[in-house]
């Protein structure tokens, strides 16, 4: 396993988690799951993700000072061990918990590096997905219905924004779906508003990754 590739992946997952939470983070958890032995039992080691520690992007957050900054912001860092394993040689999981209005919510993103190098985001919340990270990602959650992707493409095209790749995750036909589009250029706020009105999204996030 090439540690530099997984360190970069952990940074990207942390950044994504920080951008999809809606309230201040109160608890941050990180894991690295690794297949070990013929019985495919998981060996789990903690991962310190950089970005979710503070949502203030002006702060100089590093792997060294992240625990201290988290404590200063009232964020609980926790580490776990588990026998749970996915069909990947290595898997990085970042989970951020919030407590807005007394209701706890959990936001989870997972990723791996194929051949130790090619990073992929493979799960967002409880949706399986195959997303190649890119600097600009448009992430949407909405009820799966015919014609939705076409409407999104039309709006982006009219704004002269090219779609580089698309990844879709869903659990059942016509159920809840997650759609992630990697864009050549970020979408302006007015473009995002047009998309919200056209397809009535449950959640929409314009994500910028390092």
PDB file of C-alpha atoms in Angstrom:
ATOM      1  CA  UNK A   1       0.000   0.000   0.000  1.00  0.00           C
ATOM      2  CA  UNK A   2       1.354   3.421  -0.968  1.00  0.00           C
ATOM      3  CA  UNK A   3       0.869   5.596   2.094  1.00  0.00           C
ATOM      4  CA  UNK A   4       1.122   8.892   0.198  1.00  0.00           C
ATOM      5  CA  UNK A   5      -1.885   7.955  -1.952  1.00  0.00           C
ATOM      6  CA  UNK A   6      -3.957   7.051   1.101  1.00  0.00           C
ATOM      7  CA  UNK A   7      -2.896  10.187   2.969  1.00  0.00           C
ATOM      8  CA  UNK A   8      -4.131  12.261   0.030  1.00  0.00           C
ATOM      9  CA  UNK A   9      -7.355  10.225  -0.071  1.00  0.00           C
ATOM     10  CA  UNK A  10      -7.917  10.809   3.650  1.00  0.00           C
ATOM     11  CA  UNK A  11      -7.490  14.549   3.093  1.00  0.00           C
ATOM     12  CA  UNK A  12     -10.050  14.520   0.256  1.00  0.00           C
ATOM     13  CA  UNK A  13     -12.563  12.498   2.277  1.00  0.00           C
ATOM     14  CA  UNK A  14     -12.128  14.836   5.215  1.00  0.00           C
ATOM     15  CA  UNK A  15     -12.687  17.842   2.976  1.00  0.00           C
ATOM     16  CA  UNK A  16     -15.825  16.295   1.483  1.00  0.00           C
ATOM     17  CA  UNK A  17     -17.217  15.404   4.905  1.00  0.00           C
ATOM     18  CA  UNK A  18     -16.631  18.974   6.096  1.00  0.00           C
ATOM     19  CA  UNK A  19     -18.553  20.363   3.123  1.00  0.00           C
ATOM     20  CA  UNK A  20     -21.646  18.163   3.408  1.00  0.00           C
ATOM     21  CA  UNK A  21     -22.324  18.652   7.109  1.00  0.00           C
ATOM     22  CA  UNK A  22     -25.046  21.183   7.901  1.00  0.00           C
ATOM     23  CA  UNK A  23     -24.233  21.905  11.529  1.00  0.00           C
ATOM     24  CA  UNK A  24     -21.015  22.189  13.558  1.00  0.00           C
ATOM     25  CA  UNK A  25     -19.202  18.872  13.935  1.00  0.00           C
ATOM     26  CA  UNK A  26     -19.252  17.473  17.472  1.00  0.00           C
ATOM     27  CA  UNK A  27     -17.593  14.122  16.853  1.00  0.00           C
ATOM     28  CA  UNK A  28     -15.160  12.882  14.233  1.00  0.00           C
ATOM     29  CA  UNK A  29     -14.274   9.264  13.601  1.00  0.00           C
ATOM     30  CA  UNK A  30     -11.755   7.793  11.188  1.00  0.00           C
ATOM     31  CA  UNK A  31     -10.768   4.262  10.236  1.00  0.00           C
ATOM     32  CA  UNK A  32      -8.450   2.441   7.890  1.00  0.00           C
ATOM     33  CA  UNK A  33      -9.703  -1.058   7.186  1.00  0.00           C
ATOM     34  CA  UNK A  34      -7.219  -3.473   5.689  1.00  0.00           C
ATOM     35  CA  UNK A  35      -7.756  -7.032   4.486  1.00  0.00           C
ATOM     36  CA  UNK A  36      -5.370  -9.400   6.255  1.00  0.00           C
ATOM     37  CA  UNK A  37      -4.814 -13.122   5.801  1.00  0.00           C
ATOM     38  CA  UNK A  38      -6.682 -15.759   3.872  1.00  0.00           C
ATOM     39  CA  UNK A  39      -9.726 -15.457   6.108  1.00  0.00           C
ATOM     40  CA  UNK A  40     -10.080 -11.828   4.959  1.00  0.00           C
ATOM     41  CA  UNK A  41     -10.386 -10.559   8.486  1.00  0.00           C
ATOM     42  CA  UNK A  42     -10.157  -6.799   8.817  1.00  0.00           C
ATOM     43  CA  UNK A  43      -7.266  -5.107  10.558  1.00  0.00           C
ATOM     44  CA  UNK A  44      -8.333  -1.647  11.565  1.00  0.00           C
ATOM     45  CA  UNK A  45      -6.081   1.323  12.224  1.00  0.00           C
ATOM     46  CA  UNK A  46      -7.240   4.870  13.040  1.00  0.00           C
ATOM     47  CA  UNK A  47      -6.900   7.652  10.498  1.00  0.00           C
ATOM     48  CA  UNK A  48      -6.723  11.350  11.327  1.00  0.00           C
ATOM     49  CA  UNK A  49      -8.515  13.200   8.547  1.00  0.00           C
ATOM     50  CA  UNK A  50      -7.477  16.821   8.189  1.00  0.00           C
ATOM     51  CA  UNK A  51     -10.378  18.864   6.886  1.00  0.00           C
ATOM     52  CA  UNK A  52     -13.393  18.097   9.144  1.00  0.00           C
ATOM     53  CA  UNK A  53     -11.563  19.262  12.242  1.00  0.00           C
ATOM     54  CA  UNK A  54     -12.372  22.881  11.509  1.00  0.00           C
ATOM     55  CA  UNK A  55     -14.747  24.191   8.889  1.00  0.00           C
ATOM     56  CA  UNK A  56     -12.822  27.447   8.804  1.00  0.00           C
ATOM     57  CA  UNK A  57     -10.663  26.858   5.721  1.00  0.00           C
ATOM     58  CA  UNK A  58      -8.367  29.724   6.745  1.00  0.00           C
ATOM     59  CA  UNK A  59      -6.968  27.660   9.621  1.00  0.00           C
ATOM     60  CA  UNK A  60      -3.682  25.854   8.915  1.00  0.00           C
ATOM     61  CA  UNK A  61      -4.809  22.326   9.736  1.00  0.00           C
ATOM     62  CA  UNK A  62      -2.255  19.522   9.517  1.00  0.00           C
ATOM     63  CA  UNK A  63      -2.056  15.904  10.609  1.00  0.00           C
ATOM     64  CA  UNK A  64       0.096  17.064  13.532  1.00  0.00           C
ATOM     65  CA  UNK A  65      -2.110  19.822  14.930  1.00  0.00           C
ATOM     66  CA  UNK A  66      -5.512  18.403  13.949  1.00  0.00           C
ATOM     67  CA  UNK A  67      -6.207  16.654  17.308  1.00  0.00           C
ATOM     68  CA  UNK A  68      -5.432  19.824  19.273  1.00  0.00           C
ATOM     69  CA  UNK A  69      -7.559  22.011  17.005  1.00  0.00           C
ATOM     70  CA  UNK A  70     -10.427  19.542  17.260  1.00  0.00           C
ATOM     71  CA  UNK A  71     -10.284  19.635  21.045  1.00  0.00           C
ATOM     72  CA  UNK A  72     -10.222  23.440  21.016  1.00  0.00           C
ATOM     73  CA  UNK A  73     -13.398  23.451  18.907  1.00  0.00           C
ATOM     74  CA  UNK A  74     -15.191  20.979  21.151  1.00  0.00           C
ATOM     75  CA  UNK A  75     -14.978  18.143  18.622  1.00  0.00           C
ATOM     76  CA  UNK A  76     -14.605  14.642  20.006  1.00  0.00           C
ATOM     77  CA  UNK A  77     -12.145  12.413  18.145  1.00  0.00           C
ATOM     78  CA  UNK A  78     -12.680   8.680  18.526  1.00  0.00           C
ATOM     79  CA  UNK A  79     -11.065   5.506  17.236  1.00  0.00           C
ATOM     80  CA  UNK A  80     -12.699   2.120  16.779  1.00  0.00           C
ATOM     81  CA  UNK A  81     -11.869  -1.442  15.918  1.00  0.00           C
ATOM     82  CA  UNK A  82     -14.219  -3.692  13.999  1.00  0.00           C
ATOM     83  CA  UNK A  83     -14.347  -6.951  12.077  1.00  0.00           C
ATOM     84  CA  UNK A  84     -16.528  -5.311   9.424  1.00  0.00           C
ATOM     85  CA  UNK A  85     -14.889  -5.504   6.006  1.00  0.00           C
ATOM     86  CA  UNK A  86     -15.729  -4.414   2.468  1.00  0.00           C
ATOM     87  CA  UNK A  87     -14.582  -5.877  -0.816  1.00  0.00           C
ATOM     88  CA  UNK A  88     -11.525  -3.647  -0.985  1.00  0.00           C
ATOM     89  CA  UNK A  89      -7.927  -4.314  -0.054  1.00  0.00           C
ATOM     90  CA  UNK A  90      -7.894  -1.061   1.909  1.00  0.00           C
ATOM     91  CA  UNK A  91     -10.718   1.275   2.844  1.00  0.00           C
ATOM     92  CA  UNK A  92     -10.643   4.734   4.425  1.00  0.00           C
ATOM     93  CA  UNK A  93     -13.799   5.839   6.278  1.00  0.00           C
ATOM     94  CA  UNK A  94     -14.452   9.317   7.647  1.00  0.00           C
ATOM     95  CA  UNK A  95     -17.563   9.936   9.744  1.00  0.00           C
ATOM     96  CA  UNK A  96     -18.634  13.298  11.167  1.00  0.00           C
ATOM     97  CA  UNK A  97     -21.422  13.604  13.722  1.00  0.00           C
ATOM     98  CA  UNK A  98     -23.416  16.765  14.383  1.00  0.00           C
ATOM     99  CA  UNK A  99     -25.928  17.700  17.066  1.00  0.00           C
ATOM    100  CA  UNK A 100     -27.846  20.591  15.551  1.00  0.00           C
ATOM    101  CA  UNK A 101     -31.043  21.411  17.398  1.00  0.00           C
ATOM    102  CA  UNK A 102     -30.619  18.417  19.676  1.00  0.00           C
ATOM    103  CA  UNK A 103     -30.895  15.937  16.785  1.00  0.00           C
ATOM    104  CA  UNK A 104     -27.774  13.918  16.081  1.00  0.00           C
ATOM    105  CA  UNK A 105     -26.884  13.290  12.445  1.00  0.00           C
ATOM    106  CA  UNK A 106     -24.041  11.312  10.936  1.00  0.00           C
ATOM    107  CA  UNK A 107     -22.284  12.075   7.647  1.00  0.00           C
ATOM    108  CA  UNK A 108     -20.032   9.337   6.273  1.00  0.00           C
ATOM    109  CA  UNK A 109     -17.790   9.087   3.223  1.00  0.00           C
ATOM    110  CA  UNK A 110     -15.529   6.184   2.273  1.00  0.00           C
ATOM    111  CA  UNK A 111     -12.821   5.685  -0.305  1.00  0.00           C
ATOM    112  CA  UNK A 112     -10.077   3.409  -1.533  1.00  0.00           C
ATOM    113  CA  UNK A 113      -7.068   3.479  -3.849  1.00  0.00           C
ATOM    114  CA  UNK A 114      -7.086   0.893  -6.621  1.00  0.00           C
ATOM    115  CA  UNK A 115      -3.607  -0.548  -7.190  1.00  0.00           C
ATOM    116  CA  UNK A 116      -2.499   1.654  -4.319  1.00  0.00           C
ATOM    117  CA  UNK A 117      -2.742   4.796  -6.450  1.00  0.00           C
ATOM    118  CA  UNK A 118      -6.050   5.473  -8.264  1.00  0.00           C
ATOM    119  CA  UNK A 119      -8.323   7.088  -5.658  1.00  0.00           C
ATOM    120  CA  UNK A 120     -12.057   6.392  -5.667  1.00  0.00           C
ATOM    121  CA  UNK A 121     -14.885   7.504  -3.411  1.00  0.00           C
ATOM    122  CA  UNK A 122     -16.921   4.323  -2.987  1.00  0.00           C
ATOM    123  CA  UNK A 123     -19.606   5.258  -0.464  1.00  0.00           C
ATOM    124  CA  UNK A 124     -21.456   8.432   0.550  1.00  0.00           C
ATOM    125  CA  UNK A 125     -23.685   7.924   3.583  1.00  0.00           C
ATOM    126  CA  UNK A 126     -25.202   4.489   2.896  1.00  0.00           C
ATOM    127  CA  UNK A 127     -25.093   4.772  -0.903  1.00  0.00           C
ATOM    128  CA  UNK A 128     -22.518   2.742  -2.836  1.00  0.00           C
ATOM    129  CA  UNK A 129     -20.930   4.819  -5.597  1.00  0.00           C
ATOM    130  CA  UNK A 130     -17.861   4.790  -7.839  1.00  0.00           C
ATOM    131  CA  UNK A 131     -16.643   8.373  -8.008  1.00  0.00           C
ATOM    132  CA  UNK A 132     -13.241   9.495  -9.251  1.00  0.00           C
ATOM    133  CA  UNK A 133     -12.323  12.571  -7.172  1.00  0.00           C
ATOM    134  CA  UNK A 134     -11.946  15.881  -9.001  1.00  0.00           C
ATOM    135  CA  UNK A 135     -11.440  19.509  -7.923  1.00  0.00           C
ATOM    136  CA  UNK A 136     -15.101  20.399  -8.576  1.00  0.00           C
ATOM    137  CA  UNK A 137     -17.953  18.005  -7.726  1.00  0.00           C
ATOM    138  CA  UNK A 138     -21.687  18.639  -7.799  1.00  0.00           C
ATOM    139  CA  UNK A 139     -23.307  16.252  -5.304  1.00  0.00           C
ATOM    140  CA  UNK A 140     -27.097  15.831  -5.198  1.00  0.00           C
ATOM    141  CA  UNK A 141     -29.579  13.703  -3.269  1.00  0.00           C
ATOM    142  CA  UNK A 142     -33.098  13.421  -4.697  1.00  0.00           C
ATOM    143  CA  UNK A 143     -35.911  10.921  -5.430  1.00  0.00           C
ATOM    144  CA  UNK A 144     -34.896   8.894  -8.492  1.00  0.00           C
ATOM    145  CA  UNK A 145     -37.151   9.786 -11.423  1.00  0.00           C
ATOM    146  CA  UNK A 146     -36.709   9.651 -15.217  1.00  0.00           C
ATOM    147  CA  UNK A 147     -35.370  12.776 -16.877  1.00  0.00           C
ATOM    148  CA  UNK A 148     -33.622  14.301 -13.862  1.00  0.00           C
ATOM    149  CA  UNK A 149     -30.070  13.913 -15.196  1.00  0.00           C
ATOM    150  CA  UNK A 150     -31.155  15.388 -18.519  1.00  0.00           C
ATOM    151  CA  UNK A 151     -32.506  18.506 -16.809  1.00  0.00           C
ATOM    152  CA  UNK A 152     -29.294  18.943 -14.853  1.00  0.00           C
ATOM    153  CA  UNK A 153     -27.184  18.535 -17.998  1.00  0.00           C
ATOM    154  CA  UNK A 154     -29.279  21.106 -19.851  1.00  0.00           C
ATOM    155  CA  UNK A 155     -28.889  23.703 -17.099  1.00  0.00           C
ATOM    156  CA  UNK A 156     -25.137  23.147 -16.857  1.00  0.00           C
ATOM    157  CA  UNK A 157     -24.791  23.248 -20.641  1.00  0.00           C
ATOM    158  CA  UNK A 158     -26.628  26.560 -20.834  1.00  0.00           C
ATOM    159  CA  UNK A 159     -24.135  27.872 -18.275  1.00  0.00           C
ATOM    160  CA  UNK A 160     -21.248  26.589 -20.435  1.00  0.00           C
ATOM    161  CA  UNK A 161     -20.175  24.097 -17.744  1.00  0.00           C
ATOM    162  CA  UNK A 162     -18.951  20.740 -19.023  1.00  0.00           C
ATOM    163  CA  UNK A 163     -19.644  17.468 -17.171  1.00  0.00           C
ATOM    164  CA  UNK A 164     -16.487  15.364 -17.053  1.00  0.00           C
ATOM    165  CA  UNK A 165     -17.919  12.276 -15.316  1.00  0.00           C
ATOM    166  CA  UNK A 166     -21.054  11.098 -13.541  1.00  0.00           C
ATOM    167  CA  UNK A 167     -21.563   8.568 -10.752  1.00  0.00           C
ATOM    168  CA  UNK A 168     -24.935   7.373  -9.457  1.00  0.00           C
ATOM    169  CA  UNK A 169     -25.829   5.451  -6.319  1.00  0.00           C
ATOM    170  CA  UNK A 170     -29.235   4.137  -5.302  1.00  0.00           C
ATOM    171  CA  UNK A 171     -30.703   1.311  -3.255  1.00  0.00           C
ATOM    172  CA  UNK A 172     -33.838   0.615  -5.276  1.00  0.00           C
ATOM    173  CA  UNK A 173     -35.693   1.699  -8.415  1.00  0.00           C
ATOM    174  CA  UNK A 174     -37.469   5.040  -8.087  1.00  0.00           C
ATOM    175  CA  UNK A 175     -36.119   5.386  -4.558  1.00  0.00           C
ATOM    176  CA  UNK A 176     -33.684   7.858  -3.070  1.00  0.00           C
ATOM    177  CA  UNK A 177     -30.574   8.409  -5.193  1.00  0.00           C
ATOM    178  CA  UNK A 178     -27.261  10.203  -4.984  1.00  0.00           C
ATOM    179  CA  UNK A 179     -25.755  11.689  -8.141  1.00  0.00           C
ATOM    180  CA  UNK A 180     -22.229  13.084  -8.281  1.00  0.00           C
ATOM    181  CA  UNK A 181     -21.038  15.067 -11.292  1.00  0.00           C
ATOM    182  CA  UNK A 182     -17.416  16.091 -11.739  1.00  0.00           C
ATOM    183  CA  UNK A 183     -17.311  19.430 -13.527  1.00  0.00           C
ATOM    184  CA  UNK A 184     -14.632  21.191 -15.552  1.00  0.00           C
ATOM    185  CA  UNK A 185     -15.578  24.447 -13.819  1.00  0.00           C
ATOM    186  CA  UNK A 186     -17.445  25.225 -10.578  1.00  0.00           C
ATOM    187  CA  UNK A 187     -21.153  26.064 -10.892  1.00  0.00           C
ATOM    188  CA  UNK A 188     -22.146  29.582  -9.867  1.00  0.00           C
ATOM    189  CA  UNK A 189     -24.780  30.037  -7.117  1.00  0.00           C
ATOM    190  CA  UNK A 190     -27.458  31.044  -9.638  1.00  0.00           C
ATOM    191  CA  UNK A 191     -26.828  27.836 -11.596  1.00  0.00           C
ATOM    192  CA  UNK A 192     -27.177  25.769  -8.440  1.00  0.00           C
ATOM    193  CA  UNK A 193     -30.451  27.528  -7.661  1.00  0.00           C
ATOM    194  CA  UNK A 194     -31.799  26.697 -11.123  1.00  0.00           C
ATOM    195  CA  UNK A 195     -30.985  23.031 -10.521  1.00  0.00           C
ATOM    196  CA  UNK A 196     -32.692  23.087  -7.115  1.00  0.00           C
ATOM    197  CA  UNK A 197     -35.846  24.493  -8.672  1.00  0.00           C
ATOM    198  CA  UNK A 198     -35.804  22.179 -11.708  1.00  0.00           C
ATOM    199  CA  UNK A 199     -35.483  18.829  -9.924  1.00  0.00           C
ATOM    200  CA  UNK A 200     -36.495  19.626  -6.331  1.00  0.00           C
ATOM    201  CA  UNK A 201     -33.397  18.155  -4.696  1.00  0.00           C
ATOM    202  CA  UNK A 202     -33.344  17.038  -1.074  1.00  0.00           C
ATOM    203  CA  UNK A 203     -29.727  18.181  -0.748  1.00  0.00           C
ATOM    204  CA  UNK A 204     -27.260  19.780  -3.153  1.00  0.00           C
ATOM    205  CA  UNK A 205     -23.589  20.464  -2.460  1.00  0.00           C
ATOM    206  CA  UNK A 206     -20.988  22.193  -4.624  1.00  0.00           C
ATOM    207  CA  UNK A 207     -17.811  20.513  -3.367  1.00  0.00           C
ATOM    208  CA  UNK A 208     -14.266  21.699  -3.973  1.00  0.00           C
ATOM    209  CA  UNK A 209     -11.526  19.154  -3.275  1.00  0.00           C
ATOM    210  CA  UNK A 210      -7.798  19.757  -2.747  1.00  0.00           C
TER     211      UNK A 210
END
